[in-house]
């Protein structure tokens, strides 16, 4: 919103100082450029936080034991409490006990007998509940919030998790699209910017536009498993950074 | 006809907003073409828009700073991959400055005599 006000303000001031139409179109192209820069930078910010969340999720996958590894529920309750204390020690700002009473859950586990199917199912349920609550805690720990909406008032825990995760999947999409569009807009502006272009410069414009389109199309991987692998790896930001660096040094004659 | 409940209204308003912005930009160009055609003081516009671009990039850097502070406030150990991602983010902004200097700020150099670094 602030942005719209800025741009309109500049348009107001400058309308009687315009030169040729080339200059005007060049100035007009700055709007998509700015939107691209903003989205790429903000996207990289959120993806940094997402990467930290992913590291913690991987820790949870590796270290939280589910009931099938234990013979008696007493053993499981002890390991449950130990696991969750370890988890809690990874975070300094918020305490897990405030949002999820895991000592009560551990006490609950000891009431069930792991060898019977019914008891096992109950304990399994407690385990799943714990995982869900831990994941929601993780997101809230990093100050990620579900966008306010009429539907979000009475949401179950798993719906909340879906909504929180979808914040980041949107970021994944717009980060790559914005990064690619930035390159495309820069290619167009370069085309407008210089009046007498050598063949090398035409070539570099084409290459830049092509790389921009390619980067935008990376977001199509959202539809496939490759996209999920990319999403959970720390490589998203470095990918775009490397492409920009290469674009700068090899694609230009300056 | 689309029913006028609140969600549809919001979507309509958002699309109207974009239409109005585009229409205003085109109107600006049209007006400057018709009534005030020749003016050689265009370098002011170039300079200002270059500076605006720098401001937008500064906002990006601020965002980076807040995310780093959120991570440091909340977790005890910062993992190696998180540090790598943060360095990646900083280099992203640096590379954007480099790329943009080719297109827009290059003229700014001529005006401000900045030198070879930018």
Coordinates of C-alpha atoms in Angstrom, one line a residue:
Chain A
X1 CA 0.0 0.0 0.0
X2 CA 2.8 2.3 1.0
X3 CA 4.4 1.3 -2.3
X4 CA 1.4 2.3 -4.4
X5 CA 1.4 5.7 -2.7
X6 CA 5.1 6.2 -3.4
X7 CA 4.8 5.3 -7.1
X8 CA 1.8 7.5 -7.6
X9 CA 3.6 10.3 -5.8
X10 CA 6.5 10.1 -8.2
X11 CA 4.2 10.0 -11.2
X12 CA 2.5 13.2 -10.0
X13 CA 5.8 15.0 -9.7
X14 CA 7.3 14.0 -12.9
X15 CA 4.6 14.2 -15.5
X16 CA 5.7 17.5 -16.9
X17 CA 9.4 16.6 -17.2
X18 CA 9.1 13.6 -19.4
X19 CA 11.3 13.4 -22.4
X20 CA 10.7 10.9 -25.1
X21 CA 8.3 8.1 -24.8
X22 CA 11.2 5.7 -24.4
X23 CA 12.0 7.3 -21.1
X24 CA 8.4 7.1 -19.9
X25 CA 8.1 3.4 -20.7
X26 CA 11.4 2.8 -19.0
X27 CA 10.1 4.6 -15.9
X28 CA 6.8 2.6 -16.1
X29 CA 8.8 -0.6 -16.1
X30 CA 10.2 0.2 -12.8
X31 CA 6.9 -0.8 -11.1
X32 CA 7.1 -4.5 -12.0
X33 CA 10.8 -4.3 -11.2
X34 CA 10.1 -3.0 -7.7
X35 CA 7.4 -5.6 -7.1
X36 CA 9.9 -8.3 -8.2
X37 CA 12.6 -7.1 -5.9
X38 CA 10.3 -6.8 -3.0
X39 CA 8.8 -10.2 -3.4
X40 CA 12.2 -11.9 -4.0
X41 CA 13.7 -10.2 -0.9
X42 CA 10.7 -10.9 1.3
X43 CA 10.5 -14.4 0.0
X44 CA 14.1 -15.1 0.9
X45 CA 13.4 -13.8 4.4
X46 CA 10.6 -16.2 4.9
X47 CA 12.5 -19.0 3.3
X48 CA 15.3 -18.5 5.8
X49 CA 12.8 -19.0 8.6
X50 CA 11.3 -22.0 6.8
X51 CA 14.7 -23.6 6.6
X52 CA 15.2 -23.4 10.3
X53 CA 11.7 -25.0 10.8
X54 CA 12.7 -27.8 8.4
X55 CA 15.9 -28.5 10.4
X56 CA 13.8 -28.8 13.5
X57 CA 11.2 -31.0 11.7
X58 CA 14.1 -33.3 10.6
X59 CA 15.3 -33.5 14.2
X60 CA 11.8 -34.5 15.3
X61 CA 11.6 -37.2 12.7
X62 CA 15.0 -38.6 13.7
X63 CA 14.6 -38.4 17.5
X64 CA 11.0 -38.9 18.5
X65 CA 10.2 -42.5 19.2
X66 CA 6.8 -43.9 18.5
X67 CA 5.3 -46.6 20.7
X68 CA 6.2 -49.5 18.5
X69 CA 9.8 -49.5 19.8
X70 CA 8.9 -50.0 23.4
X71 CA 7.8 -53.0 25.4
X72 CA 6.1 -51.4 28.4
X73 CA 4.3 -48.2 28.7
X74 CA 6.4 -47.1 31.6
X75 CA 9.6 -47.1 29.4
X76 CA 7.8 -45.3 26.7
X77 CA 6.5 -42.6 29.2
X78 CA 10.1 -42.0 30.4
X79 CA 11.5 -41.7 26.9
X80 CA 8.6 -39.5 25.9
X81 CA 9.4 -37.1 28.7
X82 CA 13.1 -37.2 27.9
X83 CA 12.5 -36.6 24.2
X84 CA 10.2 -33.6 24.8
X85 CA 12.6 -32.1 27.3
X86 CA 15.3 -32.3 24.7
X87 CA 13.0 -30.7 22.2
X88 CA 12.2 -27.9 24.6
X89 CA 15.9 -27.3 25.3
X90 CA 16.4 -26.4 21.6
X91 CA 14.3 -23.2 22.0
X92 CA 14.9 -20.4 24.4
X93 CA 12.0 -18.1 23.9
X94 CA 9.0 -20.2 24.5
X95 CA 8.3 -23.2 26.8
X96 CA 6.6 -26.3 25.4
X97 CA 4.7 -26.8 28.7
X98 CA 2.7 -23.6 28.1
X99 CA 1.0 -24.9 25.0
X100 CA 1.2 -28.7 25.5
X101 CA 1.1 -30.3 28.8
X102 CA 3.4 -33.2 28.1
X103 CA 3.9 -34.4 31.6
X104 CA 0.2 -35.0 31.9
X105 CA 0.3 -36.8 28.6
X106 CA 3.2 -39.0 29.8
X107 CA 1.3 -39.8 33.0
X108 CA -1.6 -40.7 30.7
X109 CA 0.5 -43.1 28.8
X110 CA 1.3 -45.2 31.9
X111 CA -2.4 -46.0 32.3
X112 CA -2.4 -48.0 29.1
X113 CA -1.0 -51.4 28.5
X114 CA 1.1 -51.5 25.4
X115 CA 0.7 -55.2 24.7
X116 CA -3.1 -55.0 24.1
X117 CA -4.2 -53.6 20.7
X118 CA -6.6 -51.2 22.3
X119 CA -4.0 -49.8 24.7
X120 CA -1.6 -49.5 21.9
X121 CA -4.0 -47.6 19.8
X122 CA -4.6 -45.2 22.6
X123 CA -0.9 -44.6 23.1
X124 CA -0.5 -44.2 19.3
X125 CA -3.2 -41.6 19.4
X126 CA -1.3 -39.7 22.1
X127 CA 1.8 -39.9 20.1
X128 CA 0.1 -38.5 17.0
X129 CA -1.5 -35.8 19.0
X130 CA 2.0 -34.9 20.4
X131 CA 3.5 -34.7 17.0
X132 CA 0.8 -32.4 15.8
X133 CA 1.1 -30.1 18.8
X134 CA 4.8 -30.0 18.5
X135 CA 4.6 -28.9 14.9
X136 CA 2.2 -26.2 15.6
X137 CA 4.4 -25.0 18.5
X138 CA 7.4 -25.0 16.1
X139 CA 5.6 -22.6 13.7
X140 CA 4.3 -20.4 16.5
X141 CA 7.8 -20.3 18.0
X142 CA 9.1 -18.6 14.8
X143 CA 6.2 -16.1 14.8
X144 CA 4.4 -17.6 11.9
X145 CA 0.7 -16.9 12.1
X146 CA -2.3 -18.1 10.2
X147 CA -3.8 -15.2 8.2
X148 CA -7.0 -13.9 9.8
X149 CA -10.1 -15.1 8.1
X150 CA -13.6 -15.9 9.0
X151 CA -12.9 -19.6 8.6
X152 CA -9.9 -19.8 10.9
X153 CA -11.7 -19.1 14.2
X154 CA -12.6 -22.7 15.0
X155 CA -9.9 -24.8 13.4
X156 CA -8.8 -28.2 14.4
X157 CA -5.1 -28.6 15.1
X158 CA -4.4 -30.4 11.9
X159 CA -6.2 -27.8 9.8
X160 CA -4.1 -25.2 11.6
X161 CA -1.0 -27.0 10.6
X162 CA -2.2 -27.2 7.0
X163 CA -2.8 -23.5 7.0
X164 CA 0.6 -22.7 8.5
X165 CA 2.4 -24.9 6.0
X166 CA 0.5 -23.4 3.1
X167 CA 1.9 -20.0 4.1
X168 CA 5.3 -21.4 3.2
X169 CA 4.2 -23.2 0.1
X170 CA 2.9 -19.9 -1.2
X171 CA 6.2 -18.3 -0.5
X172 CA 7.9 -21.1 -2.4
X173 CA 5.8 -20.3 -5.4
X174 CA 6.1 -16.6 -5.4
X175 CA 9.8 -16.5 -4.6
X176 CA 10.7 -18.3 -7.9
X177 CA 8.2 -16.5 -10.0
X178 CA 9.3 -13.1 -8.7
X179 CA 12.9 -14.0 -9.1
X180 CA 12.4 -15.0 -12.7
X181 CA 10.2 -12.1 -13.6
X182 CA 12.8 -9.8 -12.1
X183 CA 15.3 -11.1 -14.7
X184 CA 12.8 -10.8 -17.5
X185 CA 11.9 -7.2 -16.6
X186 CA 15.6 -6.3 -16.3
X187 CA 16.1 -7.8 -19.8
X188 CA 13.3 -5.6 -21.2
X189 CA 14.7 -2.5 -19.4
X190 CA 18.1 -3.2 -20.8
X191 CA 16.6 -3.4 -24.2
X192 CA 15.0 0.0 -23.7
X193 CA 17.9 1.5 -21.9
X194 CA 20.6 1.5 -24.5
X195 CA 20.0 3.0 -27.9
X196 CA 22.8 1.6 -29.9
X197 CA 23.4 -2.0 -29.0
X198 CA 26.1 -4.3 -30.2
X199 CA 25.3 -7.8 -31.1
X200 CA 26.8 -9.1 -27.9
X201 CA 24.3 -6.9 -26.0
X202 CA 21.4 -8.2 -27.9
X203 CA 22.6 -11.7 -27.1
X204 CA 22.9 -10.9 -23.4
X205 CA 19.4 -9.6 -23.4
X206 CA 18.0 -12.8 -24.9
X207 CA 20.0 -14.9 -22.5
X208 CA 18.9 -12.9 -19.5
X209 CA 15.2 -13.2 -20.6
X210 CA 15.6 -16.9 -21.2
X211 CA 17.2 -17.5 -17.7
X212 CA 14.4 -15.4 -16.2
X213 CA 11.8 -17.6 -17.9
X214 CA 13.6 -20.7 -16.7
X215 CA 13.7 -19.5 -13.1
X216 CA 10.0 -18.7 -13.2
X217 CA 9.3 -22.2 -14.5
X218 CA 11.1 -23.7 -11.5
X219 CA 8.0 -22.9 -9.6
X220 CA 6.1 -25.5 -11.7
X221 CA 8.0 -28.1 -9.7
X222 CA 5.4 -27.4 -7.1
X223 CA 3.2 -29.9 -8.9
X224 CA 5.7 -32.7 -8.6
X225 CA 7.7 -34.5 -6.0
X226 CA 10.9 -32.7 -7.1
X227 CA 9.3 -29.6 -5.9
X228 CA 8.7 -31.1 -2.5
X229 CA 12.4 -32.2 -2.2
X230 CA 13.5 -28.7 -3.2
X231 CA 11.1 -27.2 -0.7
X232 CA 12.6 -29.2 2.2
X233 CA 16.2 -28.5 1.3
X234 CA 18.2 -25.4 2.0
X235 CA 19.0 -24.9 -1.7
X236 CA 16.2 -22.6 -2.7
X237 CA 17.9 -19.3 -1.9
X238 CA 21.4 -20.3 -3.0
X239 CA 19.9 -21.5 -6.3
X240 CA 18.5 -18.0 -7.1
X241 CA 21.7 -16.3 -5.8
X242 CA 24.0 -18.4 -8.0
X243 CA 21.8 -17.8 -11.0
X244 CA 21.9 -14.0 -10.4
X245 CA 25.7 -14.0 -9.9
X246 CA 26.3 -16.0 -13.0
X247 CA 23.9 -13.7 -14.8
X248 CA 25.8 -10.6 -13.7
X249 CA 29.3 -11.7 -14.6
X250 CA 28.9 -13.9 -17.7
X251 CA 26.0 -12.4 -19.5
X252 CA 27.1 -8.8 -19.7
X253 CA 29.9 -7.1 -21.5
X254 CA 30.5 -4.5 -18.9
Chain B
X1 CA -24.3 -12.1 -11.8
X2 CA -21.9 -12.8 -9.0
X3 CA -23.4 -12.7 -5.5
X4 CA -22.3 -9.8 -3.4
X5 CA -21.1 -11.5 -0.3
X6 CA -18.0 -10.2 1.5
X7 CA -15.4 -12.5 -0.1
X8 CA -16.5 -11.6 -3.6
X9 CA -16.5 -8.0 -2.7
X10 CA -12.9 -8.2 -1.5
X11 CA -11.8 -9.9 -4.7
X12 CA -13.6 -7.3 -6.8
X13 CA -12.0 -4.5 -4.8
X14 CA -8.5 -6.0 -5.2
X15 CA -8.8 -6.3 -9.0
X16 CA -10.3 -2.8 -9.2
X17 CA -7.3 -1.5 -7.4
X18 CA -4.9 -2.9 -10.0
X19 CA -7.0 -1.7 -12.8
X20 CA -7.1 1.9 -11.4
X21 CA -3.3 1.9 -10.9
X22 CA -2.6 0.8 -14.5
X23 CA -5.1 3.3 -15.8
X24 CA -3.5 6.1 -13.9
X25 CA 0.0 5.2 -15.1
X26 CA -1.3 5.2 -18.7
X27 CA -3.1 8.4 -18.2
X28 CA 0.1 10.1 -16.9
X29 CA 1.9 9.0 -20.0
X30 CA -0.8 10.1 -22.3
X31 CA -1.1 13.5 -20.7
X32 CA 2.6 14.1 -20.9
X33 CA 2.7 13.1 -24.5
X34 CA -0.1 15.3 -25.6
X35 CA 0.5 18.6 -23.7
X36 CA 4.1 18.7 -22.6
X37 CA 6.0 16.9 -25.2
X38 CA 9.6 18.0 -25.3
X39 CA 11.6 18.4 -22.1
X40 CA 15.2 17.6 -21.6
X41 CA 15.2 17.4 -17.8
X42 CA 14.6 13.7 -17.9
X43 CA 17.7 12.9 -15.9
X44 CA 15.9 13.9 -12.7
X45 CA 13.4 11.2 -13.2
X46 CA 16.0 8.6 -13.8
X47 CA 17.9 9.6 -10.7
X48 CA 14.9 9.5 -8.5
X49 CA 13.7 6.2 -9.7
X50 CA 17.1 4.8 -9.2
X51 CA 17.1 6.0 -5.6
X52 CA 13.6 4.6 -5.1
X53 CA 15.0 1.2 -6.2
X54 CA 17.7 1.5 -3.6
X55 CA 15.1 2.2 -1.0
X56 CA 13.1 -0.9 -2.0
X57 CA 16.3 -3.0 -1.7
X58 CA 16.9 -1.6 1.7
X59 CA 13.5 -2.9 2.7
X60 CA 14.6 -6.3 1.6
X61 CA 17.7 -6.0 3.8
X62 CA 15.5 -5.0 6.8
X63 CA 13.4 -8.1 6.2
X64 CA 16.6 -10.2 6.2
X65 CA 17.6 -8.6 9.5
X66 CA 14.3 -9.4 11.2
X67 CA 14.4 -13.0 10.1
X68 CA 17.9 -13.5 11.5
X69 CA 16.9 -11.9 14.7
X70 CA 13.8 -14.2 15.0
X71 CA 15.9 -17.2 14.5
X72 CA 18.5 -16.1 17.0
X73 CA 15.9 -15.2 19.6
X74 CA 14.1 -18.5 19.4
X75 CA 16.6 -21.4 19.0
X76 CA 19.5 -22.3 21.0
X77 CA 21.7 -23.8 18.3
X78 CA 21.7 -22.3 14.9
X79 CA 22.3 -25.2 12.5
X80 CA 24.9 -25.0 9.7
X81 CA 22.3 -25.1 7.0
X82 CA 20.5 -22.1 8.5
X83 CA 23.7 -20.1 8.5
X84 CA 24.3 -21.1 4.9
X85 CA 20.8 -20.0 4.0
X86 CA 21.3 -16.6 5.7
X87 CA 24.6 -16.1 3.8
X88 CA 22.7 -17.0 0.7
X89 CA 20.1 -14.4 1.4
X90 CA 22.7 -11.7 1.9
X91 CA 24.5 -12.6 -1.3
X92 CA 21.1 -12.5 -3.0
X93 CA 20.7 -8.9 -2.1
X94 CA 24.2 -8.1 -3.1
X95 CA 23.8 -9.7 -6.5
X96 CA 20.5 -7.8 -7.1
X97 CA 22.4 -4.6 -6.4
X98 CA 25.0 -5.6 -9.0
X99 CA 22.4 -6.5 -11.6
X100 CA 20.4 -3.3 -11.1
X101 CA 23.5 -1.2 -11.3
X102 CA 23.9 -2.3 -14.9
X103 CA 20.5 -1.1 -16.0
X104 CA 19.6 1.9 -13.9
X105 CA 22.2 3.1 -11.5
X106 CA 24.8 3.2 -14.2
X107 CA 23.5 6.6 -15.2
X108 CA 23.5 7.6 -11.6
X109 CA 27.2 7.0 -11.6
X110 CA 27.7 9.5 -14.4
X111 CA 25.7 12.1 -12.4
X112 CA 27.1 11.4 -9.0
X113 CA 30.7 10.4 -9.9
X114 CA 30.5 7.3 -7.6
X115 CA 33.3 5.3 -9.2
X116 CA 34.0 1.8 -10.4
X117 CA 32.6 -0.2 -7.4
X118 CA 28.9 0.1 -8.2

